[in-house]
Short mmCIF file of C-alpha atoms in Angstrom, two decimals:
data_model
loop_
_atom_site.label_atom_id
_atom_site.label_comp_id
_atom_site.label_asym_id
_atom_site.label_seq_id
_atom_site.Cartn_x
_atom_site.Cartn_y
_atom_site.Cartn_z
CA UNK A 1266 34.60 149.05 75.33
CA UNK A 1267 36.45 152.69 74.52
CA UNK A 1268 38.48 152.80 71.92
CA UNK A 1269 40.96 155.30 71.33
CA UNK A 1270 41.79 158.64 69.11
CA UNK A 1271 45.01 158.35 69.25
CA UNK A 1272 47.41 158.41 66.11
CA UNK A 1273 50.00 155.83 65.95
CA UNK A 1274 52.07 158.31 63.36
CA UNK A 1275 51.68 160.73 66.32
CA UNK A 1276 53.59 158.03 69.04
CA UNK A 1277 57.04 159.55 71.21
CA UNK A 1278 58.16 155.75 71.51
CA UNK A 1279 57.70 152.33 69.93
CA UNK A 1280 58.85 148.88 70.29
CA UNK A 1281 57.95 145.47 70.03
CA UNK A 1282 58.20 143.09 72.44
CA UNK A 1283 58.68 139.60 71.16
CA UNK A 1284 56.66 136.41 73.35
CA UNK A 1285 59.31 135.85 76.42
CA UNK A 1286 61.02 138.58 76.34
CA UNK A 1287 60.36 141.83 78.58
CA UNK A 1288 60.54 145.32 78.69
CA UNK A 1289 61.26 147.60 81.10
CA UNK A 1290 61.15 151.92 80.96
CA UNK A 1291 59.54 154.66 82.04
CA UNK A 1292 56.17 156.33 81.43
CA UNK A 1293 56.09 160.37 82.65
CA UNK A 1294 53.17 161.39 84.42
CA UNK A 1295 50.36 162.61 81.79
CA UNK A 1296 51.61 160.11 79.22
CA UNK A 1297 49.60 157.73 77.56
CA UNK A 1298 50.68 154.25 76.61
CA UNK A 1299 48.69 151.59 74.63
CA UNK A 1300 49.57 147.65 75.10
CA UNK A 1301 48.37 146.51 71.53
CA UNK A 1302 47.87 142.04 71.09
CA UNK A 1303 49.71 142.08 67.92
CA UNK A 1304 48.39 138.54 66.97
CA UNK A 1305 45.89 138.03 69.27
CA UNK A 1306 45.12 135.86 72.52
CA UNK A 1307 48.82 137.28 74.10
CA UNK A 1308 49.00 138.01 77.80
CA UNK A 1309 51.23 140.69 78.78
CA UNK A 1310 52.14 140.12 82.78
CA UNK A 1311 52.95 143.76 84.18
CA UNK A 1312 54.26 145.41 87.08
CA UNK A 1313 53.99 149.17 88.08
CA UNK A 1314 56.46 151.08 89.92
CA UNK A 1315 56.73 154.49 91.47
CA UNK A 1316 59.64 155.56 88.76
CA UNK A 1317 61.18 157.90 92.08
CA UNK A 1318 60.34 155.53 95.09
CA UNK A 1319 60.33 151.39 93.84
CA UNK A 1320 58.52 150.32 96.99
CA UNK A 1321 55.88 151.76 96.02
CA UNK A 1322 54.12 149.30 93.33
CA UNK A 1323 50.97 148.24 91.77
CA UNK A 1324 49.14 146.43 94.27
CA UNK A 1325 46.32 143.79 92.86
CA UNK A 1326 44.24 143.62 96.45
CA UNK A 1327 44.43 147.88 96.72
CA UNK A 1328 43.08 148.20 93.41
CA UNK A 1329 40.27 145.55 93.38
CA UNK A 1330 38.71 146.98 96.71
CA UNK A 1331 38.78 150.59 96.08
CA UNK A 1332 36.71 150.00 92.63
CA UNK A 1333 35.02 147.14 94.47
CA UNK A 1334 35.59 144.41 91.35
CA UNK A 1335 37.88 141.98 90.19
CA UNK A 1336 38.59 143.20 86.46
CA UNK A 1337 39.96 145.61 84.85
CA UNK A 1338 38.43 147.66 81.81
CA UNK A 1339 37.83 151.28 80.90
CA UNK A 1340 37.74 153.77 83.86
CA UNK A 1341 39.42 151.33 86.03
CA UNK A 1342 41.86 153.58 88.22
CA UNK A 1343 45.21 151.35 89.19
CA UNK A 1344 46.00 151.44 93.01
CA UNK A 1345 49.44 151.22 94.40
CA UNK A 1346 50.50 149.56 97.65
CA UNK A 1347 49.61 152.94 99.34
CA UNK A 1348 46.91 153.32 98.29
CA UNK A 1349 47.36 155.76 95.56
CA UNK A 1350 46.06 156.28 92.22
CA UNK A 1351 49.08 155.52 89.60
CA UNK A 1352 47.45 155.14 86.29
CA UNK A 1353 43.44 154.72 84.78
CA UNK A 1354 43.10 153.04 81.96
CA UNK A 1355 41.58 155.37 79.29
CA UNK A 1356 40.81 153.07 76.47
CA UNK A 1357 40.29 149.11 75.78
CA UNK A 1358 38.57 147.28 73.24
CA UNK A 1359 39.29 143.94 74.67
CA UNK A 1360 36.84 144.29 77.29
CA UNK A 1361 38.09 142.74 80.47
CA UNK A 1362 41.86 142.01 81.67
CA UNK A 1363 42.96 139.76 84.68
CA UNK A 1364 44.35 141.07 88.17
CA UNK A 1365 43.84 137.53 90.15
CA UNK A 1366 45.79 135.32 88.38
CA UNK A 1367 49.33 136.26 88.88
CA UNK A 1368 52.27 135.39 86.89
CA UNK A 1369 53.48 132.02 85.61
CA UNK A 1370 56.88 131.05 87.20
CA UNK A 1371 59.17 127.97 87.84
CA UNK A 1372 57.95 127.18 90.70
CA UNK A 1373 54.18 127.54 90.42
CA UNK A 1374 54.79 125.66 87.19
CA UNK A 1375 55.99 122.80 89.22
CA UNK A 1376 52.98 122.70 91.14
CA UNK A 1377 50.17 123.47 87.73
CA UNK A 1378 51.57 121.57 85.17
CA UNK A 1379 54.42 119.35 85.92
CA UNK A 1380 57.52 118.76 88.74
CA UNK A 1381 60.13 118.43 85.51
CA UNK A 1382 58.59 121.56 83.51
CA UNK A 1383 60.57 123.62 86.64
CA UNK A 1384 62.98 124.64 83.72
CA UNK A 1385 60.49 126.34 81.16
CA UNK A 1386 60.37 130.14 80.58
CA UNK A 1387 58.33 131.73 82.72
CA UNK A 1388 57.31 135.72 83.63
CA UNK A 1389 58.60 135.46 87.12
CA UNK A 1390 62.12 134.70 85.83
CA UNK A 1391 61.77 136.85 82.69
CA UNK A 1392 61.05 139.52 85.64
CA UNK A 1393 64.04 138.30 87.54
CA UNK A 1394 66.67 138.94 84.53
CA UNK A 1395 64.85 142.15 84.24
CA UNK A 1396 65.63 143.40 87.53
CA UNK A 1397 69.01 141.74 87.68
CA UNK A 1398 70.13 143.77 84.12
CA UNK A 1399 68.65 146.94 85.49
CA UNK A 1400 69.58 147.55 88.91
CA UNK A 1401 69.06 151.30 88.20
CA UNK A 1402 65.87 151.05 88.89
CA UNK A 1403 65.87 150.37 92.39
CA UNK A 1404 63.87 147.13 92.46
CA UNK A 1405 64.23 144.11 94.16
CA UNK A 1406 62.98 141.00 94.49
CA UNK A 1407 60.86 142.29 97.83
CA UNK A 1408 58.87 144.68 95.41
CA UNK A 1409 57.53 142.74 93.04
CA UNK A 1410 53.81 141.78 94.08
CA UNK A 1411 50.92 140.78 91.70
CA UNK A 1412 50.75 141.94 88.51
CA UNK A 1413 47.97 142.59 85.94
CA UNK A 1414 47.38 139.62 83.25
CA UNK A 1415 46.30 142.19 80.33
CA UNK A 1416 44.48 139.98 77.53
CA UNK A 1417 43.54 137.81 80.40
CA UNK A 1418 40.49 136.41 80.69
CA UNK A 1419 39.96 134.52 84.38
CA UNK A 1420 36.19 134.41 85.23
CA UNK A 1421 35.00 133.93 88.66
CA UNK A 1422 31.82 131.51 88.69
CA UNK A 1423 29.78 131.69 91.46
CA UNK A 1424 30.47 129.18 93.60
CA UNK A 1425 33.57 130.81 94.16
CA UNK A 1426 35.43 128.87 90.96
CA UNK A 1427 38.32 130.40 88.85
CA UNK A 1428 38.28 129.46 85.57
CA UNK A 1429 40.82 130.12 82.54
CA UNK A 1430 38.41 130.88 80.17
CA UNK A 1431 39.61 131.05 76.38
CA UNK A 1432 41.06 134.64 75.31
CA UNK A 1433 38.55 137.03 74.54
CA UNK A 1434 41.74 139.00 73.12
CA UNK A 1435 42.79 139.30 69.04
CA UNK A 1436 45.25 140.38 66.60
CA UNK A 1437 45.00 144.05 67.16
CA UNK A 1438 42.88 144.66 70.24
CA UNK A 1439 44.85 146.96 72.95
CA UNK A 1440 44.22 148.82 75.58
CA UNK A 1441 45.18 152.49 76.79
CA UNK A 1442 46.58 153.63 80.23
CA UNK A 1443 47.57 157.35 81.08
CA UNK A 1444 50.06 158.01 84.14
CA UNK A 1445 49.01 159.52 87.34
CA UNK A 1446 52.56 159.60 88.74
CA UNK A 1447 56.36 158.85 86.95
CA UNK A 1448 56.07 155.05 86.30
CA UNK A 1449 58.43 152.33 85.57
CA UNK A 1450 56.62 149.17 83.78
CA UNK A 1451 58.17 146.42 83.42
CA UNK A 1452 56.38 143.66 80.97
CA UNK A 1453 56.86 140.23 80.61
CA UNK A 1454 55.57 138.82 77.38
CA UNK A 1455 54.51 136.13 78.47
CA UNK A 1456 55.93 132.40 77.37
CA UNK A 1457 53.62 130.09 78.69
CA UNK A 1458 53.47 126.93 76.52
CA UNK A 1459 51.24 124.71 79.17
CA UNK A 1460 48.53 126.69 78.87
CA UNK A 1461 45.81 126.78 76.25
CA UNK A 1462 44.65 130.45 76.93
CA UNK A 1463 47.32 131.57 74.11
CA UNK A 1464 46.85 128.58 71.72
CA UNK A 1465 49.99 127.50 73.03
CA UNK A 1466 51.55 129.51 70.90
CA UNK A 1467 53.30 132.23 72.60
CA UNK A 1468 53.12 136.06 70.03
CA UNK A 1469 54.84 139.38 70.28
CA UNK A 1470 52.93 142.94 71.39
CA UNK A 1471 53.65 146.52 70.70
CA UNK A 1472 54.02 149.31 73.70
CA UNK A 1473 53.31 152.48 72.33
CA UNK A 1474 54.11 155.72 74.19
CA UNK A 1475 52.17 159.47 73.32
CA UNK A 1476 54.08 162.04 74.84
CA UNK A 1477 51.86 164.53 76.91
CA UNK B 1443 41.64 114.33 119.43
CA UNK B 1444 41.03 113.23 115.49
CA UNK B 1445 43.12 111.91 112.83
CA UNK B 1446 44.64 115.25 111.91
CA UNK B 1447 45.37 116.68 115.75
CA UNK B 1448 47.54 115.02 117.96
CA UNK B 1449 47.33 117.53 120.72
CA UNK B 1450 45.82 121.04 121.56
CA UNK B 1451 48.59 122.41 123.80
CA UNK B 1452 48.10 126.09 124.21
CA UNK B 1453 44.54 128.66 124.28
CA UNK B 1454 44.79 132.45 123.97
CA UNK B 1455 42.03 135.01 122.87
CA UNK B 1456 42.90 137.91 120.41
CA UNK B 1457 40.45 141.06 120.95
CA UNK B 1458 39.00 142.53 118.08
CA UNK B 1459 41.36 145.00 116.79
CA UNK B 1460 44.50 143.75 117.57
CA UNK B 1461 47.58 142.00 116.14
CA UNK B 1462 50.17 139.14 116.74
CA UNK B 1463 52.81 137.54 115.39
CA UNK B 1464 54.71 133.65 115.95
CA UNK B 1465 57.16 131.83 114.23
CA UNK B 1466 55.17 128.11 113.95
CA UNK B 1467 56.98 125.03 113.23
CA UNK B 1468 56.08 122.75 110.67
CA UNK B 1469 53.78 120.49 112.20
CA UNK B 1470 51.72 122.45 113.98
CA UNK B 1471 48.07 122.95 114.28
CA UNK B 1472 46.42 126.24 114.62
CA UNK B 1473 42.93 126.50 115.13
CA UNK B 1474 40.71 129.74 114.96
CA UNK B 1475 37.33 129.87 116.52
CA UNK B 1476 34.93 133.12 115.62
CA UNK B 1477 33.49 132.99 118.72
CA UNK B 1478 30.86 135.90 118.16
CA UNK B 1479 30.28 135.05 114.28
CA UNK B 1480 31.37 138.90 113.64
CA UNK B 1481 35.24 138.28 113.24
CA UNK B 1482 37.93 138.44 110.54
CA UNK B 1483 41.82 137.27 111.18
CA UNK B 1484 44.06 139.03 108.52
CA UNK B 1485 46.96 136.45 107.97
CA UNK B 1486 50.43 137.01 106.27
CA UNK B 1487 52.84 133.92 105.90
CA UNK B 1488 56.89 134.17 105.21
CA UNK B 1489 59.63 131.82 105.22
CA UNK B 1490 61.71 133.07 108.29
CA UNK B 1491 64.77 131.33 107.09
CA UNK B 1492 64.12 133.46 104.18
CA UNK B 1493 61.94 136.59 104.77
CA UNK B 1494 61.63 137.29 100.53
CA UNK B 1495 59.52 133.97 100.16
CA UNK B 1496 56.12 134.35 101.17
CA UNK B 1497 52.55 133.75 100.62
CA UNK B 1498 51.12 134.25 97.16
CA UNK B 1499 47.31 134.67 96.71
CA UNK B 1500 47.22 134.12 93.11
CA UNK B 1501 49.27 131.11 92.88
CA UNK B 1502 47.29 129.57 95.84
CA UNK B 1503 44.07 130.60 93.71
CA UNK B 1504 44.98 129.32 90.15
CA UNK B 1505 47.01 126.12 90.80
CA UNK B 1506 43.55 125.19 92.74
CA UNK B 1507 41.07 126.55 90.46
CA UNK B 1508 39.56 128.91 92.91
CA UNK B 1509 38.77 131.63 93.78
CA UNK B 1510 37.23 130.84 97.76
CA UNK B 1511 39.75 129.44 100.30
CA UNK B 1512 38.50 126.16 102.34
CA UNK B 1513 38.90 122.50 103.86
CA UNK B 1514 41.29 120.76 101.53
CA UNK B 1515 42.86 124.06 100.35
CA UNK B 1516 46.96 124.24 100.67
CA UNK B 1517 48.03 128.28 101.00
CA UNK B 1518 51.37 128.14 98.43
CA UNK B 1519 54.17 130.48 98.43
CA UNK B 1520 55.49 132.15 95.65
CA UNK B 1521 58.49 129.40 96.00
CA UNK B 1522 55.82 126.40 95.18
CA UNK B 1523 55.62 125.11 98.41
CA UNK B 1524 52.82 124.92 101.20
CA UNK B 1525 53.20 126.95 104.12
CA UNK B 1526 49.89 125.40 105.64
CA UNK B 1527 46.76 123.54 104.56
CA UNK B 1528 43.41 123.95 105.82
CA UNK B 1529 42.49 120.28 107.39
CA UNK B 1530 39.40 121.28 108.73
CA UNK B 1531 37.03 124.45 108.28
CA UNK B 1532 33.30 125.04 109.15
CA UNK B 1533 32.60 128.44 107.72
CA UNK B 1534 33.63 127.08 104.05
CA UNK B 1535 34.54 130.32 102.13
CA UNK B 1536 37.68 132.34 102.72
CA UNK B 1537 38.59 135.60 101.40
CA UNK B 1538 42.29 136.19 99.81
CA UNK B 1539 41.67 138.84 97.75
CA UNK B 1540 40.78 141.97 99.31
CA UNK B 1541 43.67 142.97 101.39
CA UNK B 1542 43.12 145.34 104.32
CA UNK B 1543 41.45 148.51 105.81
CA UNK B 1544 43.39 151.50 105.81
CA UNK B 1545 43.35 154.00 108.64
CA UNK B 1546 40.65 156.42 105.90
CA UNK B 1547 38.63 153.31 105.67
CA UNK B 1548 37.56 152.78 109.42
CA UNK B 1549 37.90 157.12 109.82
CA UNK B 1550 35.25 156.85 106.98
CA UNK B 1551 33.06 154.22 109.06
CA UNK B 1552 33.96 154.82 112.13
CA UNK B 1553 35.53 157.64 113.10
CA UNK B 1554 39.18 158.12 114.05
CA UNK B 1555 41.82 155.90 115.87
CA UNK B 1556 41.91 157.62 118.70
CA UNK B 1557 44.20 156.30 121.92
CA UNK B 1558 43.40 159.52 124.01
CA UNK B 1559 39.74 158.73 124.53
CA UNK B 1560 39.53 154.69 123.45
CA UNK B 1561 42.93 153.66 124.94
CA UNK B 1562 42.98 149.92 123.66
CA UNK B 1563 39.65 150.25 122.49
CA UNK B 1564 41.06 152.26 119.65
CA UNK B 1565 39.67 151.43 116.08
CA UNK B 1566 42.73 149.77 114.51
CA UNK B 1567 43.12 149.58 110.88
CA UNK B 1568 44.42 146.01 109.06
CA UNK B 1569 47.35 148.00 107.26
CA UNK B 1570 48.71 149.64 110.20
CA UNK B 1571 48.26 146.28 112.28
CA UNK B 1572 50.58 144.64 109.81
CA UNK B 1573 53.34 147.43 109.14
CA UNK B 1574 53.73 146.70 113.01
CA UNK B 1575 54.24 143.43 113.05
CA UNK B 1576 56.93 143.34 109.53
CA UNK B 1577 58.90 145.99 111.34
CA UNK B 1578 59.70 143.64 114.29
CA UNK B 1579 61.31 141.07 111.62
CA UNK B 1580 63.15 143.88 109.52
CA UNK B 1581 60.02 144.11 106.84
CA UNK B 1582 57.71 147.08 106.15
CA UNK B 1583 54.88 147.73 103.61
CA UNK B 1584 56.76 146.51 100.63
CA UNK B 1585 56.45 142.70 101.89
CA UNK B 1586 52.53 142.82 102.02
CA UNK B 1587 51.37 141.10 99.62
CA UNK B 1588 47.53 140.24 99.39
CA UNK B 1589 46.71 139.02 102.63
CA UNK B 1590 43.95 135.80 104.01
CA UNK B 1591 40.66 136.69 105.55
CA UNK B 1592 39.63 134.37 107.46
CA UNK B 1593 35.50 134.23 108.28
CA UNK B 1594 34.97 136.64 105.47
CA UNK B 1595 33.24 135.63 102.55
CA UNK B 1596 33.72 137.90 99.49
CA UNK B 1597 31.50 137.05 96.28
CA UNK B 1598 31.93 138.33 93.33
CA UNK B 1599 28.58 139.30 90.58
CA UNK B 1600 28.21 138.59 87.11
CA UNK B 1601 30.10 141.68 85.88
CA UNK B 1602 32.98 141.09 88.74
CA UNK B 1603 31.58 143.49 91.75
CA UNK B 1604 32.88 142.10 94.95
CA UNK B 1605 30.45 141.77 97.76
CA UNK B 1606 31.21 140.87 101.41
CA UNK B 1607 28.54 138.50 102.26
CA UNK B 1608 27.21 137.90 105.72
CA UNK B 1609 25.50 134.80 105.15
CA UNK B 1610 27.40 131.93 106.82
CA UNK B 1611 28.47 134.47 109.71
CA UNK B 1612 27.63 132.12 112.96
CA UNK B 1613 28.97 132.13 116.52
CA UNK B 1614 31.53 129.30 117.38
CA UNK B 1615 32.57 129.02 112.99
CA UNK B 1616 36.27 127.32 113.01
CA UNK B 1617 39.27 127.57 110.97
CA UNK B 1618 42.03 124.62 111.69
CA UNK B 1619 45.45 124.95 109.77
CA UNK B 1620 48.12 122.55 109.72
CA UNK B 1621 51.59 123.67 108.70
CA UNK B 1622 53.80 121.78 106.57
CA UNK B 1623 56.96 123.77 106.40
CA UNK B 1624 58.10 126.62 109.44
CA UNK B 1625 56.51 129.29 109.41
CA UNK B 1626 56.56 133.36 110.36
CA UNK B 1627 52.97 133.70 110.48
CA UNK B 1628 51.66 137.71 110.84
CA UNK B 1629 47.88 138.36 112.15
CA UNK B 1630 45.45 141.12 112.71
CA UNK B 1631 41.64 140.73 114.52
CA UNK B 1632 40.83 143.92 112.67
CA UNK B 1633 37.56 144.31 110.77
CA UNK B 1634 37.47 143.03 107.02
CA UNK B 1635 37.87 145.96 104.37
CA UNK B 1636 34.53 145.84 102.97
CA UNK B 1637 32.48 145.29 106.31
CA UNK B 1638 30.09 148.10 106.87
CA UNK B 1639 28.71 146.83 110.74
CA UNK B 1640 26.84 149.74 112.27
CA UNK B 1641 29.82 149.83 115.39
CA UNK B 1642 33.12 148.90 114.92
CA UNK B 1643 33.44 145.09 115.56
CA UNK B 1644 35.01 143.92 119.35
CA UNK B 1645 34.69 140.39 119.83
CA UNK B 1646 37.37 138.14 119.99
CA UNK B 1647 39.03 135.63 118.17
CA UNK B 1648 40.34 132.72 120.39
CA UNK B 1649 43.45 131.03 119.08
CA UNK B 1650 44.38 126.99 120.05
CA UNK B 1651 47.84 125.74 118.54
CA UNK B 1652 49.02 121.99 118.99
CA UNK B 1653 50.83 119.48 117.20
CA UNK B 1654 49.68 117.57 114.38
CA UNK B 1655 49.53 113.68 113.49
CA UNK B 1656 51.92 112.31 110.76
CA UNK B 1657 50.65 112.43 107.28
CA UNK B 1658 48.90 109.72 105.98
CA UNK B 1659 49.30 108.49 102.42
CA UNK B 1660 45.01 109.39 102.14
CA UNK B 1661 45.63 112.57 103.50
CA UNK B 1662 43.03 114.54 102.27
CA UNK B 1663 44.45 118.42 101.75
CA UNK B 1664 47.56 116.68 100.11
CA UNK B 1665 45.17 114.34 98.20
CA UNK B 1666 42.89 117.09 97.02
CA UNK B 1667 44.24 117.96 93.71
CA UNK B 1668 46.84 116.37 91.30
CA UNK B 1669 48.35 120.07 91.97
CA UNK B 1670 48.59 119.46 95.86
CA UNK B 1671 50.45 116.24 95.47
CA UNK B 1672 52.90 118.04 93.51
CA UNK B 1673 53.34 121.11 96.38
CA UNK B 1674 53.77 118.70 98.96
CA UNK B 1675 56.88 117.12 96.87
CA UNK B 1676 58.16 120.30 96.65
CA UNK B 1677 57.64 121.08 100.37
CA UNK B 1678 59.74 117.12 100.63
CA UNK B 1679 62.13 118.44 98.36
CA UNK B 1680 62.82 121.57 100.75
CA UNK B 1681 63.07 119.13 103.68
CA UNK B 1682 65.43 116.88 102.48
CA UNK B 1683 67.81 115.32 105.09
CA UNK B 1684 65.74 116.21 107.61
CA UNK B 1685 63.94 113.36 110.12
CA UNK B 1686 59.90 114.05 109.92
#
């Protein structure tokens, strides 16, 4: 756990990103952004991006081999596809967030919960719309890979289980990432509603932005 | 042959270090035998009727509860269906997770790729063995996504550190998939990320495909989890109008 210094009267940028909705912008390199769980037990499902070259994206596999562990806390340094560094996460006083568990979507939804529940919000589409409203970002469908799950809590037992282990996320716990490189996030706040890990009750979060 | 494989039609060994690609139809058996106990097959599955749906580790992981791939397991795309299920498997722990060495990884172990001196003995990396393989279907390194590793076990510690085990690592250990829809499948013999052998593995992998028996109602990959059921509707779904 690290918590931060930073003053929120001191933020460049604010906004709040209501549950199933999603955000996409750019972080410079040097900035710092915080993720903050508004009401608690929220998963925010992001993507990274290279902000000048979109191929190049957060990659899940890259980052959990260099650092040689499968979640993501304070110190943790976020790999791209090649293999670089694009951000570290400086602060977090939730304690643990999820890189293994990908994204809800239609069709995976199909297969977890229920063939009819194909038409329920999910963070894959919530991506799709994104990308689709903002082509000038350069991303396609081919770039998006597997995201982070912050607020996520997915133990690994050791048998070789994955379990969806109740939040260990609450109403004001965030965590703090500063950019390596020029960075385009893109968030989906996530609106599961099959899924107890949020109380079934799908909440907004805050991105906050310090300027360098 | 068994319940599951009709025929074994066709035997090839991949060296250690190298990489392959085939477009399988549904139906098919593949079967991968470690025949030194010191191998890992990198494996990368896409839709070749439509290259932007392909394999996704994390929704293979979660809609099964698990983190280790093995007999029973189906390996989803990010569409909900099954590419392929794994009908039979001795080695019983799968990696998924890890991805692939990078040319600094095996330089860092190994010393450099070097063609001059090692001519196909060259120390191949996993990432490199891939981008050559995507480039001959019009993909590159933005269509990796995390990749299978078959024969290599990865554990994970209380606080999350990953650990390549070598425990079950026995000659003769085999892998048999059956696919369920077609298939671009994408392959590499190189070592696993994490393995830190002394020398730089060369044994071979041998490779048997063949056709596979009709599905029975007690299958038991599709008959695994209420989840697996549902993945092979989907995969019926996608085959609609179309003789089995």
């Amino acid at each position: 756990m690290q918590s931060s210094n930073l003053k929120i009267s001191n933020a460049s940028f604010r906004k709040v990103i209501d549950a199933g909705d999603y955000f996409i912008g750019v972080v410079l390199k040097g900035e710092t952004f915080r993720i903050l769980d508004l009401k608690g037990n929220q998963a925010a499902d992001t993507l990274f991006f290279n902000a000048h070259n979109a191929s190049e994206r957060y990659s899940a596999m890259d980052t959990m081999r260099e650092q040689a562990n499968v979640y993501l806390t304070t110190g943790t340094k976020l790999r791209s596809n090649l293999n670089n560094v694009m951000l570290e996460i400086t602060a977090d006083i939730c304690g643990r967030h999820d890189t293994l568990g990908g994204a809800c979507s239609t069709e995976s939804n199909t297969v977890r919960y229920d063939l009819e529940k194909r038409c329920m919000h999910s963070c894959r589409d919530s991506w799709m719309l994104a990308i689709a409203e903002h082509p000038e970002y350069g991303i396609t469908k081919r770039d998006i890979g597997h995201n982070i799950n912050f607020f996520m809590n997915v133990p690994v037992t050791e048998d070789g289980g994955l379990t969806f282990a109740d939040g260990i996320s609450g109403a004001g716990k965030y965590v703090e990432l500063v950019a390596h490189m020029d960075t385009i996030v893109l968030i989906s706040n996530c609106p599961q509603l099959n899924n107890p890990c949020n109380g079934f009750n799908p909440t907004p979060i805050e991105f906050i932005v310090w300027a360098e | 042959m068994s319940e599951i494989i009709r025929s074994i039609d066709y035997t090839t060994h991949i060296p250690s270090g190298s990489h392959w690609s085939l477009r399988v139809r549904r139906g098919t058996i593949m079967r991968l035998t470690d025949t030194a106990g010191l191998g890992n097959v990198g494996m990368l599955f896409y839709n070749p009727e439509n290259l932007l749906e392909r394999y996704n580790a994390p929704d293979t992981l979660k809609c099964q509860h698990t983190f280790k791939l093995t007999q029973g397991n189906c390996l989803y795309s990010d569409m909900g269906r099954i590419f392929a299920s794994i009908v039979e498997d001795s080695f019983g722990w799968h990696d998924t997770v890890m991805g692939n060495s990078h040319a600094e990884h095996i330089e860092e172990r190994w010393g450099k790729r070097d063609y001059q001196n090692d001519r196909n003995q060259w120390m191949q990396n996993g990432y490199d063995a891939f981008l050559v393989e995507l480039a001959k279907y019009g993909l590159n390194g933005k269509d990796i996504a995390s990749n299978l590793n078959w024969f290599s076990q990865v554990v994970t510690d209380q606080n999350g550190g990953l650990i390549l085990a070598q425990d079950n690592k026995a000659p003769g250990q085999t892998v048999t998939l059956r696919f369920e829809m077609d298939t671009l499948v994408l392959l590499h013999t190189c070592p696993h990320p994490l393995n830190t052998a002394e020398i730089y593995p060369r044994e071979s992998i041998q490779i048997e495909l063949g056709t596979a028996h009709d599905i029975q109602e007690d299958d038991y990959c599709m008959n695994f989890r209420e989840e697996n059921l549902r993945g092979f509707k989907n995969n019926q779904l996608y085959h609609l109008g179309l003789i089995a």
